[in-house]
CSV table of C-alpha atoms in Angstrom, one decimal:
chain,number,residue,atom,x,y,z
G,117,MET,CA,-15.0,8.5,-39.5
G,118,ARG,CA,-13.6,11.6,-41.1
G,119,ILE,CA,-15.3,13.5,-44.0
G,120,SER,CA,-13.0,11.7,-46.5
G,121,GLU,CA,-14.2,8.3,-45.4
G,122,LEU,CA,-17.8,9.5,-45.1
G,123,SER,CA,-17.5,10.5,-48.8
G,124,ARG,CA,-16.0,7.2,-49.7
G,125,VAL,CA,-18.6,5.1,-47.8
G,126,SER,CA,-21.6,7.1,-49.0
G,127,GLY,CA,-20.4,7.7,-52.5
G,128,VAL,CA,-21.2,11.5,-52.1
G,129,PRO,CA,-18.4,13.9,-53.1
G,130,ILE,CA,-16.8,15.9,-50.2
G,131,ALA,CA,-17.8,19.2,-51.8
G,132,THR,CA,-21.4,18.0,-51.9
G,133,ILE,CA,-21.3,16.9,-48.3
G,134,LYS,CA,-19.9,20.3,-47.2
G,135,PHE,CA,-22.7,22.0,-49.1
G,136,TYR,CA,-25.4,19.8,-47.4
G,137,LEU,CA,-23.7,20.5,-44.0
G,138,ARG,CA,-23.8,24.3,-44.7
G,139,GLU,CA,-27.5,24.0,-45.8
G,140,GLY,CA,-28.4,22.1,-42.7
G,141,LEU,CA,-29.6,19.0,-44.6
G,142,VAL,CA,-27.1,16.8,-42.8
G,143,PRO,CA,-26.3,17.4,-39.1
G,144,GLU,CA,-22.8,18.5,-38.1
G,145,GLY,CA,-20.3,15.9,-37.0
G,146,VAL,CA,-18.5,16.0,-33.6
G,147,ARG,CA,-15.7,18.5,-33.7
G,148,THR,CA,-12.3,16.9,-32.8
G,149,SER,CA,-10.3,20.0,-33.8
G,150,PRO,CA,-11.1,23.4,-35.4
G,151,ASN,CA,-10.7,21.8,-38.9
G,152,GLN,CA,-11.9,18.2,-38.2
G,153,ALA,CA,-15.1,16.5,-37.3
G,154,GLN,CA,-16.1,12.9,-36.8
G,155,TYR,CA,-19.1,11.3,-38.6
G,156,ASP,CA,-20.9,8.1,-38.0
G,157,ASP,CA,-23.4,5.7,-39.7
G,158,ALA,CA,-26.3,8.1,-39.0
G,159,HIS,CA,-24.5,10.6,-41.3
G,160,VAL,CA,-24.1,7.9,-44.0
G,161,GLN,CA,-27.9,7.1,-43.8
G,162,ARG,CA,-28.8,10.8,-43.9
G,163,LEU,CA,-26.6,11.5,-46.9
G,164,ARG,CA,-28.2,8.6,-48.8
G,165,LEU,CA,-31.7,9.9,-47.9
G,166,VAL,CA,-30.8,13.4,-49.1
G,167,ARG,CA,-29.4,12.0,-52.3
G,168,ALA,CA,-32.5,10.0,-52.9
G,169,LEU,CA,-34.9,12.9,-52.3
G,170,VAL,CA,-32.9,15.4,-54.5
G,171,GLY,CA,-32.1,12.8,-57.2
G,172,VAL,CA,-35.0,10.5,-58.0
G,173,GLY,CA,-37.5,12.5,-55.9
G,174,GLY,CA,-36.5,15.5,-58.0
G,175,LEU,CA,-37.1,17.8,-54.9
G,176,SER,CA,-35.7,21.2,-54.7
G,177,LEU,CA,-33.4,22.0,-51.8
G,178,ALA,CA,-36.3,23.9,-50.1
G,179,ALA,CA,-38.7,21.0,-50.5
G,180,THR,CA,-36.0,18.5,-49.3
G,181,LYS,CA,-35.5,20.6,-46.2
G,182,ASN,CA,-39.2,20.7,-45.7
G,183,VAL,CA,-39.5,16.9,-46.0
G,184,LEU,CA,-36.6,16.3,-43.7
G,185,GLY,CA,-38.1,18.7,-41.2
G,186,HIS,CA,-41.3,16.6,-41.2
G,187,ILE,CA,-39.3,13.4,-40.7
G,188,ASP,CA,-37.2,14.9,-37.9
G,189,GLN,CA,-40.0,16.6,-36.1
G,190,PRO,CA,-43.4,15.1,-37.1
G,191,THR,CA,-46.3,17.3,-36.1
G,192,GLY,CA,-49.4,15.5,-37.4
G,193,LEU,CA,-50.6,11.9,-37.7
G,194,THR,CA,-52.4,9.6,-40.1
G,195,LEU,CA,-54.9,11.8,-42.0
G,196,ASP,CA,-53.1,14.9,-40.8
G,197,LEU,CA,-49.8,13.2,-41.4
G,198,LEU,CA,-50.7,12.1,-44.9
G,199,GLY,CA,-51.9,15.6,-45.7
G,200,THR,CA,-48.8,17.2,-44.3
G,201,ALA,CA,-46.5,14.7,-46.1
G,202,HIS,CA,-48.3,15.2,-49.4
G,203,GLN,CA,-48.3,18.9,-48.9
G,204,ALA,CA,-44.5,18.8,-48.4
G,205,VAL,CA,-43.9,17.1,-51.7
G,206,ALA,CA,-46.7,18.7,-53.7
G,207,PRO,CA,-45.8,20.9,-56.6
G,208,ALA,CA,-46.8,24.6,-56.5
G,209,LEU,CA,-50.3,24.9,-57.9
G,210,PRO,CA,-52.3,27.8,-59.3
G,211,ASP,CA,-54.5,29.6,-56.8
G,212,GLU,CA,-57.8,29.2,-58.5
G,213,VAL,CA,-58.9,25.7,-59.3
G,214,ASP,CA,-62.5,24.4,-59.9
G,215,LEU,CA,-62.6,21.4,-57.5
G,216,THR,CA,-66.1,20.3,-58.6
G,217,PRO,CA,-65.2,17.6,-61.1
G,218,ALA,CA,-62.6,16.1,-58.7
G,219,VAL,CA,-65.1,16.1,-55.8
G,220,SER,CA,-67.8,14.5,-58.1
G,221,LEU,CA,-65.3,11.8,-59.0
G,222,LEU,CA,-64.5,11.1,-55.4
G,223,ARG,CA,-68.2,10.9,-54.5
G,224,ARG,CA,-68.8,8.5,-57.5
G,225,LEU,CA,-66.0,6.3,-56.2
G,226,GLY,CA,-67.4,6.3,-52.7
G,227,TRP,CA,-64.2,7.9,-51.3
G,228,ASP,CA,-66.3,10.0,-48.9
G,229,ALA,CA,-63.6,10.5,-46.3
G,230,CYS,CA,-61.6,12.5,-48.9
G,231,ALA,CA,-64.7,14.2,-50.4
G,232,ASP,CA,-65.9,15.2,-46.9
G,233,ALA,CA,-62.5,16.7,-46.0
G,234,VAL,CA,-62.9,19.3,-48.8
G,235,GLY,CA,-62.6,22.9,-47.4
G,236,SER,CA,-62.0,21.7,-43.9
G,237,ASP,CA,-58.6,23.3,-43.5
G,238,ASP,CA,-58.7,25.8,-40.7
G,239,GLU,CA,-56.8,28.4,-42.7
G,240,GLY,CA,-59.1,27.9,-45.7
G,241,ARG,CA,-56.4,26.5,-47.9
G,242,VAL,CA,-57.3,24.1,-50.7
G,243,ASP,CA,-55.9,20.6,-50.3
G,244,ASP,CA,-53.0,20.3,-52.8
G,245,THR,CA,-53.6,16.7,-53.7
G,246,LEU,CA,-57.3,17.3,-54.4
G,247,ALA,CA,-56.3,20.4,-56.4
G,248,GLY,CA,-53.7,18.3,-58.2
G,249,LEU,CA,-56.5,15.8,-59.2
G,250,ALA,CA,-58.7,18.7,-60.4
G,251,ILE,CA,-55.9,20.2,-62.5
G,252,ALA,CA,-55.0,16.8,-64.0
G,253,LEU,CA,-58.7,16.2,-64.9
G,254,ALA,CA,-59.0,19.7,-66.4
G,255,ALA,CA,-55.8,19.0,-68.5
G,256,LEU,CA,-57.3,15.8,-69.9
G,257,ASP,CA,-60.4,17.8,-70.8
G,258,ASP,CA,-58.4,20.6,-72.4
G,259,ALA,CA,-56.4,18.2,-74.5
G,260,GLY,CA,-59.7,16.5,-75.7
G,261,PHE,CA,-58.5,13.2,-74.2
G,262,VAL,CA,-61.5,11.4,-72.9
G,263,VAL,CA,-61.2,8.9,-70.0
G,264,GLU,CA,-64.4,6.9,-69.8
G,265,PRO,CA,-65.9,6.3,-66.3
G,266,GLU,CA,-65.0,2.6,-66.5
G,267,ARG,CA,-61.4,3.4,-67.2
G,268,MET,CA,-61.3,5.9,-64.3
G,269,ASP,CA,-62.8,3.2,-62.1
G,270,THR,CA,-59.9,0.9,-63.2
G,271,TYR,CA,-57.4,3.6,-62.3
G,272,ALA,CA,-59.1,4.2,-58.9
G,273,ASP,CA,-59.4,0.5,-58.1
G,274,ALA,CA,-55.7,-0.1,-58.9
G,275,MET,CA,-54.6,2.9,-56.8
G,276,MET,CA,-56.8,1.7,-53.9
G,277,GLN,CA,-55.1,-1.7,-53.9
G,278,VAL,CA,-51.8,0.1,-53.8
G,279,ALA,CA,-52.9,2.4,-51.0
G,280,ARG,CA,-54.5,-0.3,-48.9
G,281,ALA,CA,-51.2,-2.3,-48.9
G,282,GLU,CA,-49.3,0.8,-48.1
G,283,ILE,CA,-51.5,1.9,-45.2
G,284,ALA,CA,-51.6,-1.7,-43.8
G,285,GLY,CA,-47.8,-1.5,-43.6
G,286,LEU,CA,-47.7,1.9,-41.9
G,287,PRO,CA,-45.4,1.6,-38.9
G,288,THR,CA,-47.0,3.0,-35.7
G,289,GLU,CA,-44.1,2.6,-33.3
G,290,THR,CA,-43.2,6.2,-33.5
G,291,PRO,CA,-44.6,9.2,-35.3
G,292,SER,CA,-41.2,9.8,-36.9
G,293,ALA,CA,-41.2,6.3,-38.4
G,294,ALA,CA,-44.7,6.8,-39.7
G,295,VAL,CA,-43.8,10.2,-41.3
G,296,ARG,CA,-40.6,8.8,-42.9
G,297,TYR,CA,-42.6,5.9,-44.3
G,298,VAL,CA,-45.3,8.2,-45.8
G,299,VAL,CA,-42.9,10.8,-47.2
G,300,LEU,CA,-40.4,8.4,-48.7
G,301,GLY,CA,-43.3,6.1,-49.9
G,302,THR,CA,-44.8,9.1,-51.7
G,303,VAL,CA,-41.6,10.6,-53.2
G,304,LEU,CA,-39.6,7.4,-53.9
G,305,VAL,CA,-42.3,5.0,-54.9
G,306,GLU,CA,-44.0,7.3,-57.5
G,307,PRO,CA,-41.2,6.8,-60.1
G,308,VAL,CA,-41.4,3.0,-59.5
G,309,LEU,CA,-45.1,2.9,-60.2
G,310,LEU,CA,-44.8,5.1,-63.3
G,311,ALA,CA,-42.0,3.0,-64.7
G,312,LEU,CA,-43.9,-0.2,-63.9
G,313,ARG,CA,-47.0,1.2,-65.8
G,314,ARG,CA,-45.0,2.0,-68.9
G,315,LEU,CA,-43.3,-1.5,-68.9
G,316,ALA,CA,-46.7,-3.1,-68.2
G,317,GLN,CA,-48.1,-1.3,-71.2
G,318,ARG,CA,-45.4,-2.9,-73.4
G,319,GLU,CA,-46.0,-6.3,-71.8
G,320,ALA,CA,-49.7,-6.0,-72.4
G,321,SER,CA,-49.1,-4.7,-75.9
G,322,ALA,CA,-46.9,-7.7,-76.7
G,323,ALA,CA,-49.7,-9.9,-75.5
G,324,ARG,CA,-52.4,-8.1,-77.5
G,325,PHE,CA,-50.3,-7.9,-80.7
G,326,PRO,CA,-48.4,-11.2,-80.6
G,327,LEU,CA,-47.4,-11.3,-84.2
G,328,SER,CA,-46.8,-8.0,-85.8
G,329,ALA,CA,-48.8,-5.0,-84.9
G,330,ARG,CA,-46.9,-3.1,-87.6
G,331,ASP,CA,-48.4,-5.4,-90.3
G,332,LEU,CA,-51.8,-5.2,-88.7
G,333,LEU,CA,-51.8,-1.4,-88.6
G,334,GLU,CA,-50.2,-1.0,-92.0
G,335,GLN,CA,-53.3,-2.7,-93.5
G,336,GLN,CA,-55.4,0.2,-92.2
G,337,PRO,CA,-55.8,3.4,-94.3
G,338,ARG,CA,-53.5,6.2,-93.1
X,294,MET,CA,-61.5,33.2,-86.9
X,295,ARG,CA,-58.9,35.9,-86.2
X,296,ILE,CA,-56.2,35.5,-83.6
X,297,SER,CA,-58.1,37.6,-81.1
X,298,GLU,CA,-61.1,35.2,-81.3
X,299,LEU,CA,-58.7,32.2,-81.3
X,300,SER,CA,-57.4,33.6,-78.0
X,301,ARG,CA,-60.9,34.1,-76.6
X,302,VAL,CA,-62.1,30.6,-77.6
X,303,SER,CA,-59.0,28.7,-76.4
X,304,GLY,CA,-58.3,30.8,-73.3
X,305,VAL,CA,-54.7,31.2,-74.4
X,306,PRO,CA,-53.3,34.8,-74.4
X,307,ILE,CA,-52.4,36.3,-77.8
X,308,ALA,CA,-48.8,36.7,-76.9
X,309,THR,CA,-48.6,33.0,-76.0
X,310,ILE,CA,-50.3,32.0,-79.3
X,311,LYS,CA,-47.7,34.1,-81.2
X,312,PHE,CA,-44.9,32.4,-79.3
X,313,TYR,CA,-46.3,29.0,-80.1
X,314,LEU,CA,-46.6,30.0,-83.8
X,315,ARG,CA,-43.0,31.2,-83.9
X,316,GLU,CA,-41.8,28.0,-82.3
X,317,GLY,CA,-43.8,25.9,-84.7
X,318,LEU,CA,-45.9,24.2,-82.0
X,319,VAL,CA,-49.1,25.4,-83.6
X,320,PRO,CA,-49.4,25.5,-87.4
X,321,GLU,CA,-49.7,28.9,-89.2
X,322,GLY,CA,-53.2,30.1,-90.1
X,323,VAL,CA,-54.2,31.0,-93.6
X,324,ARG,CA,-52.9,34.5,-94.5
X,325,THR,CA,-55.7,36.9,-95.6
X,326,SER,CA,-53.4,39.9,-95.6
X,327,PRO,CA,-49.8,40.6,-94.6
X,328,ASN,CA,-50.8,41.3,-91.0
X,329,GLN,CA,-53.8,38.9,-90.7
X,330,ALA,CA,-54.4,35.2,-90.7
X,331,GLN,CA,-57.5,33.0,-90.3
X,332,TYR,CA,-57.6,30.2,-87.8
X,333,ASP,CA,-60.0,27.3,-87.3
X,334,ASP,CA,-61.1,24.7,-84.8
X,335,ALA,CA,-58.0,22.6,-85.5
X,336,HIS,CA,-56.0,25.5,-84.1
X,337,VAL,CA,-58.1,25.6,-81.0
X,338,GLN,CA,-57.6,21.9,-80.4
X,339,ARG,CA,-53.9,22.2,-81.0
X,340,LEU,CA,-53.6,25.1,-78.6
X,341,ARG,CA,-55.3,23.1,-75.9
X,342,LEU,CA,-53.1,20.1,-76.5
X,343,VAL,CA,-49.9,22.3,-76.2
X,344,ARG,CA,-51.2,23.9,-73.1
X,345,ALA,CA,-52.0,20.4,-71.6
X,346,LEU,CA,-48.5,19.1,-72.4
X,347,VAL,CA,-46.6,22.1,-71.2
X,348,GLY,CA,-48.9,22.7,-68.2
X,349,VAL,CA,-49.8,19.4,-66.4
X,350,GLY,CA,-47.4,17.3,-68.5
X,351,GLY,CA,-44.7,19.7,-67.3
X,352,LEU,CA,-42.8,19.1,-70.6
X,353,SER,CA,-40.2,21.4,-71.8
X,354,LEU,CA,-40.7,23.2,-75.2
X,355,ALA,CA,-38.2,20.8,-76.8
X,356,ALA,CA,-40.0,17.7,-75.4
X,357,THR,CA,-43.4,19.2,-76.4
X,358,LYS,CA,-42.1,19.6,-80.0
X,359,ASN,CA,-40.8,16.0,-79.9
X,360,VAL,CA,-44.2,14.7,-78.7
X,361,LEU,CA,-46.1,16.7,-81.3
X,362,GLY,CA,-43.7,15.5,-83.9
X,363,HIS,CA,-44.6,11.9,-83.0
X,364,ILE,CA,-48.3,12.6,-83.1
X,365,ASP,CA,-48.0,14.4,-86.5
X,366,GLN,CA,-45.7,11.9,-88.1
X,367,PRO,CA,-45.8,8.6,-86.3
X,368,THR,CA,-42.9,6.4,-87.3
X,369,GLY,CA,-43.2,3.3,-85.1
X,370,LEU,CA,-46.0,1.1,-83.9
X,371,THR,CA,-47.1,-0.8,-80.8
X,372,LEU,CA,-44.0,-2.0,-79.0
X,373,ASP,CA,-41.9,0.4,-81.1
X,374,LEU,CA,-44.6,3.0,-80.7
X,375,LEU,CA,-44.7,2.6,-77.0
X,376,GLY,CA,-41.0,2.8,-76.8
X,377,THR,CA,-40.9,5.9,-78.9
X,378,ALA,CA,-43.7,7.6,-77.0
X,379,HIS,CA,-42.1,6.8,-73.7
X,380,GLN,CA,-38.7,7.9,-74.9
X,381,ALA,CA,-40.2,11.2,-76.0
X,382,VAL,CA,-41.5,12.0,-72.6
X,383,ALA,CA,-38.8,10.4,-70.5
X,384,PRO,CA,-36.6,12.6,-68.4
X,385,ALA,CA,-32.9,12.8,-69.1
X,386,LEU,CA,-31.1,10.0,-67.3
X,387,PRO,CA,-27.5,9.3,-66.3
X,388,ASP,CA,-25.5,7.3,-68.8
X,389,GLU,CA,-24.4,4.5,-66.6
X,390,VAL,CA,-27.1,2.6,-64.8
X,391,ASP,CA,-26.9,-1.0,-63.5
X,392,LEU,CA,-30.0,-2.6,-65.0
X,393,THR,CA,-29.6,-5.9,-63.2
X,394,PRO,CA,-32.0,-5.4,-60.4
X,395,ALA,CA,-34.7,-4.0,-62.8
X,396,VAL,CA,-34.3,-7.0,-65.1
X,397,SER,CA,-34.4,-9.4,-62.2
X,398,LEU,CA,-37.7,-7.8,-61.1
X,399,LEU,CA,-39.2,-8.1,-64.6
X,400,ARG,CA,-38.2,-11.8,-64.7
X,401,ARG,CA,-39.6,-12.5,-61.3
X,402,LEU,CA,-42.9,-10.8,-62.5
X,403,GLY,CA,-42.9,-12.9,-65.6
X,404,TRP,CA,-42.8,-9.8,-67.8
X,405,ASP,CA,-40.5,-11.5,-70.3
X,406,ALA,CA,-41.4,-9.4,-73.3
X,407,CYS,CA,-39.9,-6.4,-71.5
X,408,ALA,CA,-37.0,-8.3,-70.1
X,409,ASP,CA,-36.1,-9.9,-73.4
X,410,ALA,CA,-36.1,-6.5,-75.1
X,411,VAL,CA,-33.1,-5.4,-73.0
X,412,GLY,CA,-30.2,-4.3,-75.1
X,413,SER,CA,-32.1,-4.9,-78.3
X,414,ASP,CA,-31.8,-1.3,-79.5
X,415,ASP,CA,-29.9,-1.2,-82.8
X,416,GLU,CA,-27.8,1.7,-81.7
X,417,GLY,CA,-27.0,0.2,-78.3
X,418,ARG,CA,-29.0,2.7,-76.3
X,419,VAL,CA,-30.4,1.6,-73.0
X,420,ASP,CA,-34.2,1.8,-72.9
X,421,ASP,CA,-35.1,4.9,-70.9
X,422,THR,CA,-38.1,3.4,-69.1
X,423,LEU,CA,-36.1,0.4,-68.0
X,424,ALA,CA,-33.3,2.7,-66.9
X,425,GLY,CA,-35.9,4.8,-65.0
X,426,LEU,CA,-37.1,1.7,-63.1
X,427,ALA,CA,-33.5,0.8,-62.3
X,428,ILE,CA,-32.8,4.3,-61.0
X,429,ALA,CA,-36.0,4.3,-59.0
X,430,LEU,CA,-35.1,1.0,-57.4
X,431,ALA,CA,-31.5,2.2,-56.6
X,432,ALA,CA,-32.9,5.3,-55.0
X,433,LEU,CA,-35.2,3.2,-52.7
X,434,ASP,CA,-32.1,1.2,-51.8
X,435,ASP,CA,-29.9,4.3,-51.2
X,436,ALA,CA,-32.6,5.8,-48.9
X,437,GLY,CA,-32.8,2.5,-47.0
X,438,PHE,CA,-36.5,2.3,-47.9
X,439,VAL,CA,-37.3,-1.4,-48.2
X,440,VAL,CA,-40.1,-2.5,-50.5
X,441,GLU,CA,-40.8,-6.2,-49.8
X,442,PRO,CA,-41.3,-8.5,-52.8
X,443,GLU,CA,-45.1,-8.9,-51.9
X,444,ARG,CA,-45.5,-5.1,-51.9
X,445,MET,CA,-43.7,-4.9,-55.3
X,446,ASP,CA,-46.0,-7.6,-56.6
X,447,THR,CA,-49.0,-5.4,-55.5
X,448,TYR,CA,-47.5,-2.5,-57.4
X,449,ALA,CA,-46.9,-4.5,-60.5
X,450,ASP,CA,-50.3,-6.2,-60.4
X,451,ALA,CA,-52.0,-2.8,-60.0
X,452,MET,CA,-50.0,-1.3,-62.9
X,453,MET,CA,-50.7,-4.3,-65.1
X,454,GLN,CA,-54.5,-3.9,-64.6
X,455,VAL,CA,-54.1,-0.3,-65.6
X,456,ALA,CA,-52.0,-1.2,-68.6
X,457,ARG,CA,-54.3,-4.0,-69.8
X,458,ALA,CA,-57.2,-1.6,-69.9
X,459,GLU,CA,-55.2,1.0,-71.7
X,460,ILE,CA,-53.8,-1.3,-74.3
X,461,ALA,CA,-57.3,-2.9,-74.8
X,462,GLY,CA,-58.5,0.6,-75.7
X,463,LEU,CA,-55.6,1.4,-78.1
X,464,PRO,CA,-57.2,2.8,-81.3
X,465,THR,CA,-55.9,1.0,-84.3
X,466,GLU,CA,-57.7,3.0,-87.0
X,467,THR,CA,-54.6,5.1,-87.8
X,468,PRO,CA,-51.1,5.2,-86.5
X,469,SER,CA,-51.5,8.8,-85.7
X,470,ALA,CA,-54.5,8.1,-83.5
X,471,ALA,CA,-52.6,5.3,-81.7
X,472,VAL,CA,-49.5,7.5,-81.1
X,473,ARG,CA,-51.7,10.4,-79.8
X,474,TYR,CA,-53.5,7.9,-77.4
X,475,VAL,CA,-50.2,6.5,-76.1
X,476,VAL,CA,-48.4,9.8,-75.7
X,477,LEU,CA,-51.2,11.7,-74.1
X,478,GLY,CA,-52.2,8.6,-72.1
X,479,THR,CA,-48.6,8.6,-70.7
X,480,VAL,CA,-48.2,12.3,-70.1
X,481,LEU,CA,-51.7,13.3,-69.0
X,482,VAL,CA,-52.8,10.2,-67.0
X,483,GLU,CA,-49.7,10.0,-64.8
X,484,PRO,CA,-50.7,13.0,-62.6
X,485,VAL,CA,-54.2,11.5,-62.4
X,486,LEU,CA,-52.9,8.2,-61.1
X,487,LEU,CA,-50.5,9.8,-58.6
X,488,ALA,CA,-53.3,12.1,-57.2
X,489,LEU,CA,-55.6,9.1,-57.0
X,490,ARG,CA,-52.9,7.1,-55.1
X,491,ARG,CA,-52.5,9.9,-52.5
X,492,LEU,CA,-56.2,10.3,-52.1
X,493,ALA,CA,-56.7,6.5,-51.8
X,494,GLN,CA,-54.0,6.5,-49.1
X,495,ARG,CA,-56.1,9.0,-47.1
X,496,GLU,CA,-59.3,7.0,-47.7
X,497,ALA,CA,-57.6,3.7,-46.7
X,498,SER,CA,-56.1,5.5,-43.7
X,499,ALA,CA,-59.5,6.7,-42.6
X,500,ALA,CA,-60.7,3.1,-42.8
X,501,ARG,CA,-57.8,1.7,-40.9
X,502,PHE,CA,-57.8,4.4,-38.2
X,503,PRO,CA,-61.6,5.1,-37.9
X,504,LEU,CA,-61.6,6.7,-34.5
X,505,SER,CA,-58.5,8.7,-33.7
X,506,ALA,CA,-55.1,7.7,-34.9
X,507,ARG,CA,-53.7,10.6,-33.1
X,508,ASP,CA,-54.8,9.1,-29.8
X,509,LEU,CA,-53.6,5.7,-30.8
X,510,LEU,CA,-50.2,6.9,-31.8
X,511,GLU,CA,-49.7,9.3,-28.9
X,512,GLN,CA,-49.9,6.3,-26.5
X,513,GLN,CA,-46.7,5.1,-28.1
X,514,PRO,CA,-43.3,6.3,-26.8
X,515,ARG,CA,-41.8,9.0,-29.0
C-alpha cells in the first residue's frame, strides 16, 4: 500500500508517519520510484506499536527508540531480559539513593532473588527498579504518610499474584517475542493496573459506605 | 525558626522555599520584622509534602496546588471525594474516548457501582479515571497486545485486594484527614506498587527459570 493508505488504515497522519520514518522508529517501505514507496501490514503493526508507546506509555522519542531496539534485537533473557526491559522504560533517577529500606523490605517479603541481586551489576550501576522502590518509600516517609507493614504485605502479595500470572504467560518461542511481551507488558499494563486500582477504590468505598458517607462524616467534628 | 533553619531541618534549599512561598504552596510564616519571618513544624511538614508531590508524585505546580487545595479545603466525601482526588491527580486526557470497552469490563467484573456512575456528572464531564482505563485498553489493542479475560481478572482481583485494604483504613475523623489519605495514597503509593510489580516479576521469573533461562531460550530457534 502507499503512504496515504497506510495513514488511513493505521489512523496515523501522513506527517507523523514521515516523522517516524525519518527518526527510524518505523522501517522504510520498498521504493517503487524516487517519490514513492510501498508499505505492508508489518508497517501498520509497527505504527500502532509506536503510537501506543508514545501515547499511553508516555515514553519520549529516545525511550521509544530504546524499547523498539530491545524488541528488534534482544540481548538478554529472563532476569537479564526483565532488567533490561525495565531499565529501558525506567525514568531517570537521582544518582544517590539509600537502598537500605528497599532491601530490608525485600528481605522481609522473602524476595531474596531480588535482594541478592543488589549491587551485582558488572558496571556498578544501581538497579533502576530497586532505586525506584527506594525513592518511592523515601517519598512516603518525607510526606509523613505511614504505610503499615501489613498494608505493605497486601501490596506485595497483590503484585506477586500479578507477576506470577505474567511470568507464567511469558512466551519462550523466541527471545524477540519474550522481550516484546515484557516491555509492552510493563509499559502498557501499568496504566491499566492504576486505573483499576482507582476504580476498585470507588467500588470498595461504595461497599463500605452503602448509605451516605457524606451524612456519616458530617456528624463528625470538623 | 528562621528560614535558614527551616531549610536545614527540611532539607529544602532556601531558594526553593522562597519559590514555594511565592507560589502559595507553603503558607507564610509569622513576620517578626520586614525582612524576617518565623516558621514552625507545620511548615516543615508542608515542605516535605510539597517535595513528595512534586518529586515522586511527578505533579506539575498547578496539579500540586490543586491537590493541596483539596487537602486544605475538602469539598466532597467518599465516592465524591475519591472522584475529586483522582481528578486532581489525573493526567489531561483527550476529549473523545469510547468508554464502551471499559464499561463492559466493569460490568463483567461486577463493579456495578463504578459502571452505574458513568455519565452521572452534573456537568456532563466524562470521569477521568474511567476514561484513563478506556484509553489504556485502547492502547493495548492498538499495540496488538492481547490481555486475556483471565489475566484481566487477575489484575482486577489484585487491585480490589489493594483497594479494600485502603478503603478499610480510610480515616473518618475529619474530611481533611480523609482527603489527605486518598490523595497521598493515590499519588505516592502508585510508584511503590509499580516498583513492587517489576521486582515481583523478577522474583517470579527466578522461580520459573531456576537454572538458566538463557540456556533454555538459546535452544530455541531465533
